[in-house]
Each structure stands twice: as structure tokens, then as C-alpha cells.
Short mmCIF file of C-alpha atoms in Angstrom, two decimals:
data_model
loop_
_atom_site.label_atom_id
_atom_site.label_comp_id
_atom_site.label_asym_id
_atom_site.label_seq_id
_atom_site.Cartn_x
_atom_site.Cartn_y
_atom_site.Cartn_z
CA MET A 678 -119.32 -133.78 54.65
CA GLU A 679 -121.93 -132.57 57.25
CA GLN A 680 -121.38 -134.88 59.00
CA ASN A 681 -117.78 -134.51 58.71
CA LEU A 682 -117.82 -130.74 59.72
CA SER A 683 -119.87 -132.23 62.67
CA GLU A 684 -117.38 -134.23 63.62
CA ARG A 685 -114.50 -131.42 63.57
CA LEU A 686 -116.98 -128.81 64.96
CA LYS A 687 -117.10 -131.27 68.15
CA TYR A 688 -113.23 -131.28 68.80
CA ILE A 689 -111.79 -128.42 67.43
CA PRO A 690 -113.09 -124.68 67.99
CA ASP A 691 -114.55 -123.66 64.82
CA GLY A 692 -113.22 -126.61 63.18
CA THR A 693 -109.81 -125.01 62.46
CA GLN A 694 -106.12 -124.00 63.16
CA THR A 695 -106.60 -120.69 60.64
CA LEU A 696 -109.46 -118.37 60.90
CA SER A 697 -109.37 -118.03 57.24
CA LYS A 698 -109.86 -121.36 56.36
CA ALA A 699 -113.20 -121.87 59.16
CA HIS A 700 -115.87 -123.52 56.63
CA PHE A 701 -117.95 -119.92 57.51
CA LYS A 702 -115.42 -118.15 54.98
CA TYR A 703 -116.44 -119.77 52.26
CA PRO A 704 -119.92 -120.72 50.75
CA ALA A 705 -121.57 -124.04 51.73
CA SER A 706 -121.18 -125.90 49.02
CA TYR A 707 -117.49 -125.42 49.05
CA PRO A 708 -115.35 -128.46 49.82
CA LYS A 709 -115.14 -129.12 53.31
CA TYR A 710 -111.11 -130.80 53.44
CA PHE A 711 -108.48 -130.78 50.89
CA VAL A 712 -106.49 -133.73 51.11
CA LYS A 713 -103.75 -133.53 48.42
CA GLY A 714 -101.92 -130.87 46.43
CA ASP A 715 -99.77 -130.91 43.32
CA GLY A 716 -98.24 -127.93 41.69
CA CYS A 717 -101.06 -125.21 41.26
CA TYR A 718 -103.91 -127.75 41.75
CA VAL A 719 -105.63 -129.01 45.33
CA TRP A 720 -107.80 -132.26 45.26
CA ASP A 721 -110.65 -132.41 47.96
CA GLU A 722 -112.19 -135.88 49.57
CA HIS A 723 -114.44 -136.32 47.30
CA GLY A 724 -111.65 -136.41 44.19
CA ASN A 725 -112.41 -132.95 42.46
CA LYS A 726 -109.48 -131.34 41.49
CA TYR A 727 -109.61 -127.36 41.39
CA ILE A 728 -107.23 -125.00 40.23
CA ASP A 729 -105.88 -123.12 43.63
CA PHE A 730 -105.44 -119.09 43.58
CA VAL A 731 -105.69 -119.04 47.35
CA CYS A 732 -102.46 -121.07 47.32
CA SER A 733 -102.56 -121.85 51.28
CA LEU A 734 -103.23 -118.00 52.28
CA GLY A 735 -99.78 -116.89 50.55
CA PRO A 736 -96.85 -119.94 51.38
CA ILE A 737 -97.45 -121.85 48.05
CA ILE A 738 -95.03 -119.64 46.06
CA LEU A 739 -93.56 -122.45 43.33
CA GLY A 740 -96.43 -124.88 43.27
CA HIS A 741 -97.22 -127.97 46.31
CA ASN A 742 -95.49 -131.23 46.41
CA TYR A 743 -92.80 -128.64 44.60
CA PRO A 744 -89.40 -131.23 43.14
CA SER A 745 -87.06 -129.83 44.55
CA ILE A 746 -88.33 -128.77 47.46
CA THR A 747 -89.81 -132.06 48.42
CA GLU A 748 -85.92 -133.67 48.16
CA ALA A 749 -84.65 -131.19 50.13
CA VAL A 750 -86.78 -131.23 53.00
CA THR A 751 -87.14 -135.70 52.60
CA LYS A 752 -83.55 -135.96 52.82
CA ARG A 753 -83.47 -133.55 56.14
CA ILE A 754 -85.58 -135.85 58.00
CA ARG A 755 -83.43 -139.21 57.14
CA GLN A 756 -80.90 -137.58 58.72
CA GLY A 757 -82.68 -135.67 61.67
CA THR A 758 -84.42 -132.39 62.47
CA ILE A 759 -83.66 -130.72 65.73
CA PHE A 760 -80.21 -131.31 67.69
CA SER A 761 -79.84 -130.31 71.02
CA LEU A 762 -77.18 -127.61 69.76
CA PRO A 763 -77.43 -125.52 66.24
CA HIS A 764 -76.64 -126.95 62.60
CA SER A 765 -74.57 -124.97 60.16
CA SER A 766 -78.19 -125.14 57.78
CA GLU A 767 -78.87 -121.81 60.48
CA GLU A 768 -76.15 -119.36 59.30
CA GLU A 769 -76.14 -120.32 55.37
CA LEU A 770 -80.12 -119.52 55.93
CA ALA A 771 -79.56 -116.16 57.81
CA LYS A 772 -76.77 -115.39 55.15
CA LYS A 773 -78.92 -116.03 51.80
CA LEU A 774 -81.60 -113.69 53.91
CA CYS A 775 -78.94 -110.51 54.96
CA ASP A 776 -77.55 -111.28 50.91
CA ARG A 777 -80.62 -110.48 49.33
CA PHE A 778 -82.32 -108.19 51.51
CA VAL A 779 -80.80 -104.68 51.79
CA GLY A 780 -79.59 -103.23 55.21
CA ALA A 781 -80.62 -106.96 56.97
CA GLU A 782 -77.23 -108.29 58.85
CA MET A 783 -78.65 -110.78 61.12
CA ALA A 784 -81.22 -113.05 61.32
CA ARG A 785 -82.91 -114.89 63.69
CA PHE A 786 -85.87 -117.54 62.97
CA ALA A 787 -89.22 -118.91 64.25
CA LYS A 788 -92.33 -120.75 62.63
CA ASN A 789 -95.28 -118.38 62.41
CA GLY A 790 -95.99 -114.66 61.14
CA VAL A 791 -96.78 -113.42 64.75
CA ASP A 792 -93.57 -114.85 66.15
CA VAL A 793 -91.66 -112.57 64.41
CA THR A 794 -93.58 -109.51 64.67
CA SER A 795 -94.25 -109.98 68.16
CA ALA A 796 -90.42 -109.95 68.80
CA ALA A 797 -89.74 -107.28 66.96
CA ILE A 798 -92.29 -104.51 68.62
CA ARG A 799 -90.15 -106.39 71.52
CA LEU A 800 -87.13 -105.57 70.56
CA ALA A 801 -88.06 -102.27 69.23
CA ARG A 802 -89.32 -101.11 72.62
CA TYR A 803 -86.42 -102.24 74.12
CA VAL A 804 -83.62 -100.40 71.76
CA ALA A 805 -86.06 -97.67 72.11
CA GLU A 806 -86.42 -97.22 74.99
CA LYS A 807 -90.25 -96.19 74.22
CA GLU A 808 -93.58 -97.99 74.70
CA LYS A 809 -96.14 -96.83 71.95
CA ILE A 810 -96.90 -98.45 68.51
CA LEU A 811 -97.83 -97.24 65.32
CA CYS A 812 -99.43 -99.84 62.86
CA GLY A 813 -101.43 -100.62 60.02
CA GLU A 814 -104.08 -103.13 59.33
CA TYR A 815 -103.61 -106.82 60.28
CA HIS A 816 -100.16 -107.97 61.66
CA GLY A 817 -101.31 -111.66 63.52
CA CYS A 818 -102.74 -112.51 66.39
CA ALA A 819 -100.78 -111.85 69.43
CA ASP A 820 -102.24 -109.04 72.23
CA TRP A 821 -99.78 -106.19 71.20
CA PHE A 822 -101.34 -105.54 67.65
CA LEU A 823 -105.34 -107.20 68.76
CA GLY A 824 -105.06 -104.26 71.63
CA SER A 825 -104.95 -101.78 68.11
CA ASN A 826 -108.98 -103.38 67.60
CA LYS A 827 -111.35 -102.60 70.84
CA ASP A 828 -113.27 -105.73 69.86
CA HIS A 829 -111.32 -108.11 70.95
CA PRO A 830 -111.83 -109.77 74.48
CA GLY A 831 -109.07 -110.74 75.69
CA VAL A 832 -106.46 -108.23 75.85
CA PRO A 833 -105.87 -106.25 78.76
CA ASP A 834 -106.46 -102.40 78.75
CA SER A 835 -103.20 -101.53 79.69
CA ILE A 836 -101.68 -102.77 76.37
CA LYS A 837 -104.68 -101.08 74.46
CA GLU A 838 -103.63 -97.62 75.04
CA GLU A 839 -99.55 -98.67 73.58
CA VAL A 840 -101.09 -100.00 70.14
CA VAL A 841 -102.10 -97.14 67.37
CA GLN A 842 -104.08 -98.09 63.96
CA LEU A 843 -103.04 -96.01 61.52
CA ARG A 844 -105.81 -94.48 59.09
CA LYS A 845 -103.89 -95.18 55.86
CA TYR A 846 -103.02 -92.40 53.68
CA ASP A 847 -103.70 -89.99 56.82
CA ASN A 848 -99.85 -88.10 57.85
CA LYS A 849 -101.50 -85.73 60.12
CA GLN A 850 -102.90 -88.56 61.96
CA ALA A 851 -99.40 -90.03 62.42
CA GLU A 852 -97.83 -86.56 62.65
CA ILE A 853 -100.00 -86.01 65.56
CA GLN A 854 -98.87 -89.54 67.13
CA PHE A 855 -95.36 -88.78 66.93
CA ALA A 856 -95.67 -85.41 68.31
CA LYS A 857 -97.59 -86.88 71.64
CA GLY A 858 -93.91 -88.61 71.98
CA ASN A 859 -93.65 -92.26 72.97
CA VAL A 860 -93.65 -93.70 69.57
CA ALA A 861 -90.71 -96.98 69.66
CA ALA A 862 -91.96 -97.75 66.40
CA VAL A 863 -93.97 -97.77 62.86
CA ILE A 864 -94.83 -101.46 61.34
CA ILE A 865 -96.85 -101.75 58.27
CA GLU A 866 -96.37 -103.74 55.76
CA PRO A 867 -94.33 -102.42 52.67
CA TYR A 868 -97.20 -103.13 49.58
CA ILE A 869 -100.84 -103.50 50.10
CA TYR A 870 -103.53 -103.43 47.52
CA GLU A 871 -104.11 -100.37 46.21
CA LYS A 872 -108.16 -99.72 44.49
CA LYS A 873 -108.40 -97.94 41.61
CA SER A 874 -109.69 -95.12 43.47
CA ASP A 875 -106.61 -94.58 44.65
CA ARG A 876 -104.51 -91.69 43.53
CA PRO A 877 -101.94 -93.12 42.19
CA GLY A 878 -98.58 -94.26 44.28
CA ALA A 879 -100.46 -92.46 47.66
CA TYR A 880 -99.61 -95.59 49.43
CA GLY A 881 -95.45 -95.25 48.30
CA ASN A 882 -96.14 -91.37 49.61
CA TRP A 883 -97.14 -92.53 52.87
CA ARG A 884 -94.74 -95.07 53.31
CA ARG A 885 -92.28 -92.50 52.89
CA HIS A 886 -93.24 -90.39 54.97
CA LEU A 887 -93.57 -92.78 57.93
CA ALA A 888 -90.22 -93.58 56.81
CA TYR A 889 -88.95 -89.76 57.81
CA LEU A 890 -91.16 -89.67 61.07
CA CYS A 891 -89.31 -92.96 62.11
CA ARG A 892 -86.08 -90.92 61.64
CA LYS A 893 -87.58 -87.87 63.16
CA TYR A 894 -88.68 -88.95 66.32
CA ASN A 895 -86.07 -91.63 66.99
CA ALA A 896 -88.35 -94.72 66.04
CA LEU A 897 -87.58 -97.91 63.99
CA LEU A 898 -89.40 -98.86 60.64
CA ILE A 899 -90.52 -102.65 60.95
CA TYR A 900 -91.56 -104.14 57.41
CA ASP A 901 -94.32 -106.68 58.06
CA GLU A 902 -93.46 -109.17 54.94
CA ILE A 903 -94.67 -111.54 55.68
CA VAL A 904 -97.05 -111.90 52.73
CA SER A 905 -95.77 -109.60 50.34
CA GLY A 906 -92.29 -111.28 50.59
CA PHE A 907 -90.72 -113.07 47.89
CA ARG A 908 -93.83 -112.20 45.59
CA HIS A 909 -92.44 -108.54 44.66
CA PRO A 910 -89.54 -107.36 43.59
CA TYR A 911 -88.60 -103.74 45.18
CA GLU A 912 -86.46 -102.35 47.27
CA TRP A 913 -86.38 -98.94 48.12
CA PRO A 914 -82.99 -97.87 49.62
CA GLU A 915 -83.67 -94.69 50.84
CA GLU A 916 -86.26 -96.31 53.51
CA THR A 917 -84.26 -99.41 54.20
CA PRO A 918 -86.14 -100.57 57.15
CA ASP A 919 -84.62 -101.42 60.56
CA LEU A 920 -86.39 -104.71 60.61
CA ARG A 921 -88.15 -106.89 58.64
CA CYS A 922 -90.57 -110.01 59.09
CA ILE A 923 -90.71 -112.41 56.81
CA GLY A 924 -92.44 -115.69 56.23
CA LYS A 925 -95.03 -117.40 54.18
CA ALA A 926 -93.92 -117.73 50.62
CA LEU A 927 -89.50 -118.32 52.68
CA GLY A 928 -90.28 -121.99 52.87
CA ASN A 929 -92.97 -122.91 50.49
CA GLY A 930 -95.58 -124.69 52.50
CA PHE A 931 -93.02 -126.03 55.11
CA PRO A 932 -93.38 -124.02 58.58
CA ILE A 933 -90.94 -121.10 58.71
CA ALA A 934 -90.46 -116.77 59.73
CA ALA A 935 -87.82 -115.09 59.74
CA LEU A 936 -86.56 -111.63 61.83
CA ILE A 937 -83.67 -109.70 60.22
CA GLY A 938 -82.22 -106.48 60.60
CA LYS A 939 -79.44 -103.92 61.47
CA LYS A 940 -76.91 -105.87 62.98
CA ARG A 941 -77.34 -102.91 65.92
CA TYR A 942 -80.68 -103.84 66.90
CA MET A 943 -81.06 -107.31 66.25
CA GLU A 944 -77.14 -108.29 68.61
CA GLN A 945 -80.01 -107.00 71.41
CA LEU A 946 -81.90 -110.01 71.38
CA HIS A 947 -78.98 -111.26 73.51
CA THR A 948 -80.76 -109.36 76.35
CA VAL A 949 -84.38 -108.93 74.56
CA PHE A 950 -85.58 -112.50 75.33
CA PHE A 951 -86.67 -114.30 72.08
CA SER A 952 -86.68 -118.02 71.99
CA THR A 953 -88.74 -121.10 70.73
CA THR A 954 -88.37 -124.58 70.46
CA PHE A 955 -88.44 -124.98 67.29
CA GLY A 956 -86.87 -121.72 65.28
CA GLY A 957 -84.05 -124.74 64.84
CA ASP A 958 -86.07 -126.61 62.91
CA LEU A 959 -84.06 -128.31 59.97
CA VAL A 960 -87.04 -128.95 58.35
CA GLY A 961 -88.59 -125.52 57.56
CA ILE A 962 -84.59 -124.57 57.19
CA SER A 963 -83.72 -126.97 54.76
CA ALA A 964 -87.13 -126.16 53.02
CA ALA A 965 -86.12 -122.36 52.80
CA ILE A 966 -82.66 -122.77 51.41
CA ALA A 967 -83.99 -124.84 48.84
CA VAL A 968 -86.78 -121.60 47.94
CA LEU A 969 -84.58 -118.93 48.10
CA ASP A 970 -82.40 -121.18 45.56
CA GLU A 971 -85.82 -122.40 43.16
CA ILE A 972 -87.07 -118.51 43.12
CA ASP A 973 -83.42 -117.89 41.83
CA ASN A 974 -83.01 -120.59 39.47
CA ILE A 975 -86.11 -120.43 37.65
CA ASN A 976 -87.00 -116.55 38.73
CA ALA A 977 -89.68 -117.70 40.00
CA ILE A 978 -90.93 -113.23 41.38
CA ILE A 979 -90.47 -112.59 37.38
CA LEU A 980 -93.12 -115.49 36.19
CA ASN A 981 -95.26 -114.72 39.19
CA GLN A 982 -95.50 -111.20 38.07
CA LYS A 983 -96.11 -111.92 34.44
CA ILE A 984 -98.95 -114.76 34.76
CA GLY A 985 -100.57 -112.55 37.05
CA GLN A 986 -100.85 -109.96 35.22
CA TYR A 987 -102.26 -111.85 32.17
CA PHE A 988 -104.66 -112.99 34.65
CA LEU A 989 -105.26 -109.14 35.60
CA ASP A 990 -105.57 -108.34 31.74
CA GLN A 991 -108.12 -110.90 30.90
CA ALA A 992 -109.80 -110.98 34.32
CA THR A 993 -110.43 -106.97 33.66
CA LYS A 994 -111.73 -107.48 30.09
CA ILE A 995 -114.76 -109.55 32.05
CA SER A 996 -115.28 -107.32 34.72
CA GLU A 997 -115.72 -104.71 32.10
CA GLU A 998 -118.28 -106.31 30.11
CA TYR A 999 -120.50 -107.55 32.80
CA ARG A 1000 -119.30 -105.48 35.76
CA VAL A 1001 -120.43 -108.54 37.90
CA PHE A 1002 -116.85 -107.33 39.99
CA GLU A 1003 -114.30 -105.48 39.57
CA ILE A 1004 -110.21 -106.64 40.06
CA TYR A 1005 -107.67 -104.79 41.64
CA GLY A 1006 -103.48 -104.66 42.75
CA LYS A 1007 -100.79 -105.93 41.34
CA SER A 1008 -100.33 -108.80 39.35
CA PRO A 1009 -98.46 -111.27 42.25
CA ARG A 1010 -101.66 -110.41 44.79
CA LEU A 1011 -104.65 -109.52 43.92
CA PHE A 1012 -107.63 -108.93 44.63
CA PHE A 1013 -111.94 -108.81 43.91
CA ASP A 1014 -114.30 -106.60 44.62
CA PHE A 1015 -118.38 -106.24 44.85
CA LYS A 1016 -121.33 -104.26 45.29
CA ILE A 1017 -122.32 -106.91 48.43
CA ASP A 1018 -120.45 -109.78 50.10
CA LYS A 1019 -123.72 -112.03 48.42
CA ASP A 1020 -122.15 -111.46 44.95
CA ARG A 1021 -118.96 -112.51 46.24
CA ALA A 1022 -120.73 -115.62 47.48
CA VAL A 1023 -122.61 -116.71 44.46
CA PHE A 1024 -119.08 -116.20 42.07
CA MET A 1025 -117.20 -118.01 44.58
CA GLN A 1026 -119.73 -120.69 44.92
CA GLU A 1027 -119.64 -120.94 40.40
CA CYS A 1028 -116.54 -120.81 40.18
CA CYS A 1029 -115.47 -123.39 42.30
CA LYS A 1030 -118.49 -126.27 41.16
CA LYS A 1031 -116.82 -125.46 37.75
CA GLY A 1032 -113.06 -126.81 39.04
CA VAL A 1033 -111.22 -122.60 40.02
CA PHE A 1034 -110.88 -122.13 43.90
CA PHE A 1035 -110.82 -118.93 45.04
CA GLY A 1036 -110.63 -116.91 48.37
CA ILE A 1037 -110.31 -113.00 49.27
CA PRO A 1038 -106.63 -112.65 48.03
CA ILE A 1039 -105.33 -114.18 44.57
CA PHE A 1040 -102.15 -115.70 44.63
CA PHE A 1041 -99.66 -116.94 41.84
CA ASN A 1042 -97.38 -120.00 42.20
CA ALA A 1043 -94.63 -120.59 39.84
CA SER A 1044 -95.94 -123.46 38.74
CA MET A 1045 -99.37 -121.98 37.15
CA GLU A 1046 -99.28 -122.57 33.05
CA LYS A 1047 -101.09 -120.37 30.47
CA LYS A 1048 -103.59 -123.42 30.39
CA ASP A 1049 -104.77 -122.80 33.48
CA ILE A 1050 -105.04 -119.26 34.11
CA ASP A 1051 -107.03 -119.52 30.95
CA GLN A 1052 -109.36 -122.29 31.47
CA ALA A 1053 -109.94 -120.26 35.04
CA ILE A 1054 -110.71 -116.90 32.61
CA LEU A 1055 -113.45 -119.60 30.44
CA VAL A 1056 -114.42 -120.14 34.15
CA MET A 1057 -115.51 -117.13 35.07
CA ASP A 1058 -116.30 -115.37 31.96
CA ASP A 1059 -119.13 -118.24 31.76
CA VAL A 1060 -120.14 -117.55 35.44
CA SER A 1061 -120.03 -113.92 34.90
CA LYS A 1062 -122.19 -113.95 31.41
CA ASN A 1063 -125.02 -116.13 33.28
CA PHE A 1064 -124.80 -114.64 37.02
CA ASN A 1065 -128.12 -113.81 37.53
CA SER A 1066 -129.60 -117.47 36.81
CA TYR A 1067 -127.32 -118.10 39.87
CA LYS A 1068 -128.68 -118.47 43.39
CA LEU A 1069 -126.41 -118.25 46.86
CA GLU A 1070 -126.47 -122.15 48.73
CA GLY A 1071 -126.84 -122.07 52.03
CA GLU A 1072 -125.71 -118.15 54.35
CA ILE A 1073 -123.60 -115.33 53.23
CA PRO A 1074 -120.08 -116.75 55.00
CA LEU A 1075 -118.84 -114.04 57.37
CA PHE A 1076 -115.58 -112.60 55.06
CA TRP A 1077 -114.54 -109.74 56.79
CA THR A 1078 -115.00 -110.70 60.09
CA PHE A 1079 -112.24 -111.83 62.95
CA LYS A 1080 -114.68 -114.22 64.69
CA LYS A 1081 -118.28 -116.19 63.98
#
């Protein structure tokens, strides 16, 4: 295992394509590779099976190797995956998305969330004829966002002057930034983790105030729904965004993202350059069409909510009995809180040894059944009950940093 990791580090920076998957983000005893997934389970290189509560960092909303999605993609592959002209599947998917989201009238596709958030920012700056961006906590690896954090080398100082990271719930900070002028857009997640210590409804009130400020100062409101899209049955017509960025769960593991929004803005992409070779990749598009159909067929959003709520209710009992962790969030996406990172690492380490794979966020997919949650709860209860007897193997993971 260590030899495999050394070989990986020899050829791949940090040994990963996605920072959240880096070896130093997990306990040392965690598996180094996954080689197979089916339903809500994944298998490592040694054949060990785990219940997957990370769901590939969010994309797996239906389940790994989900039959109808695999069938749709396999059929598409046999007919060709990308051509020198558009394919009718593109407008089929665009229409499905516009019919689903309030205020959406046009769509453009790409591969990663950062593709469409960056396009949204470029488009907003053009139509608003302003430059400053007010942003939330995380929006990907593009310069425009990394400029909001001064600790990212390689980002020009000129970019850092035109992006401000908003402090959650701080209406005054936002008002001051808008009053200074030159704000082109606000981009935030419409839903985030809310801790027990947060005032009930505080995030919604803050979100509504930002929407009001956008209207008052003629700035665009952009919702980054890369993570939350298709996991939360929400709509707030009184604050319909001008643009939305969606991805992750849209393809159930196949790479696709979309920028959708109001026609009067989206049609400006005729002028604002946003063009990618693989935006019209029919594998991702076919997967997304099948995913949207299956979400509706089985009511996957409600299924994930119910199974997540059951997990939350049972985990809360364990939390209250043993006081090893706290758990918060809403049922489609939950979050453990520990007093110190070492405790988090020990808890994850021991759960993983017993076949339950946790990361930082807790996601659910529609292939999970009550028996899977019950098994995970038994493991969590056992680990919590015997918590003081465990020792951390290796160093404390770097859970919260952008870099090692």
C-alpha cells in the first residue's frame, strides 16, 4: 500500500486530481484506492467493502453503477460520444433544466463546477458593466475566487482587489461593499450547513438581504448550486437568481456542469466567450438526461431526505449519549463536529475499519436502504462507546487547508 502511494506521489502532484481526495486529508489507515462501486457501496484495492457516505464528494445521488444511468451512457457510447456539430440531446437537456428551475430560460454546458462559476462571473461583469464580485465561502479553483483569500500564490494582485469574501450573516459588510460601488454580482450557495448555534433561519434571512441589495444596486444574483443542486427541494421565487451554476449530482458521477439563467443574460454568451471542446460531450449529457428522469421516477430528492433524516435522528442519539461528536445540517447533507481534529481522525479511522466510509461532508444516495443506515449506526455507536480506547495511527490529517 505504501509502495503504491510512493509511486503515485512520484508521478502525480499530491497523488491526486482532487485535493479533497489527497492522502493527507484522511487518516493514515484509510484505503489508498477505491476500485469498484455499486449502489451505496465501494470496494478498495484489497476487496474490502464500505458503505459510502462521501458519495464521491457529492456527485453520486442515485448510486454507483446505477442501472438506468449505466444503460443510457453505454447506449450513447456505442453511437458516438462527441461530434463536429451539435446533437439534439443538448436542447433536450437544456429544456429539462429550464423547466425544472424557476427563472431559468437558457442553458450552456461544461464539465466542472469551476467552468460554469467562472463563466457566470465573466458574464455578470459584462452585463453589469462593473468588476467587483462578492462571494461565499468556496467556489472552486479559479483565480477570480482564489483572489478572495490572500494565501494563494500565483493569483495576480489586481484580481485580489476585485473580489471580496462575504462574512456569513454580516449584512453591514455587504451593505458597505455595495455602497462603495462597482459590484457586478453576488455569488453564494443558496443553502449551506447550519450549525446548532446558528440562529434559526439566519442564513435564509442573509440570503434574502443579499438578493435585495442586488436588486437595489443593479447587480446580478448568482446561486452556486454545484453541491446543493438536486439534493434540496427548495425554491424561493421572491429571490429568483439571475444565473445558477449546477453540477456534481447532475451526472451521478459522469462529468457535466451547467450554467442556466435568464434569457436576457444568457444570450449575451454570443458576445462573452464561453466555449469548451467537451461542453457538448454526449456521455455527460446523456447521463444527465437519464439522471433527471430517474430523480423524478423514484422521487430521489425526497428519498435522500428521508434516509438522511433517519441517519440524523439516530446519530443525534449517539451524540447525546456519548458526547464524542455533534452532528448538524439538514438531512440531504450533514456534518460531524468534533472538539479537536484528532478526535475526528480517530472516529473516521475506526468507522472505516468497520466498513463505514466517512469524509468531511456526509452525503446520501437513493441506493441506501434502512439496513445500510442501521449498520452504520451500529458502527458509530460501538466506536463512540469505546472511543477512549482507540489511538490515532499516523499524523492528524490536514482536514481544513487548501494545501499540505
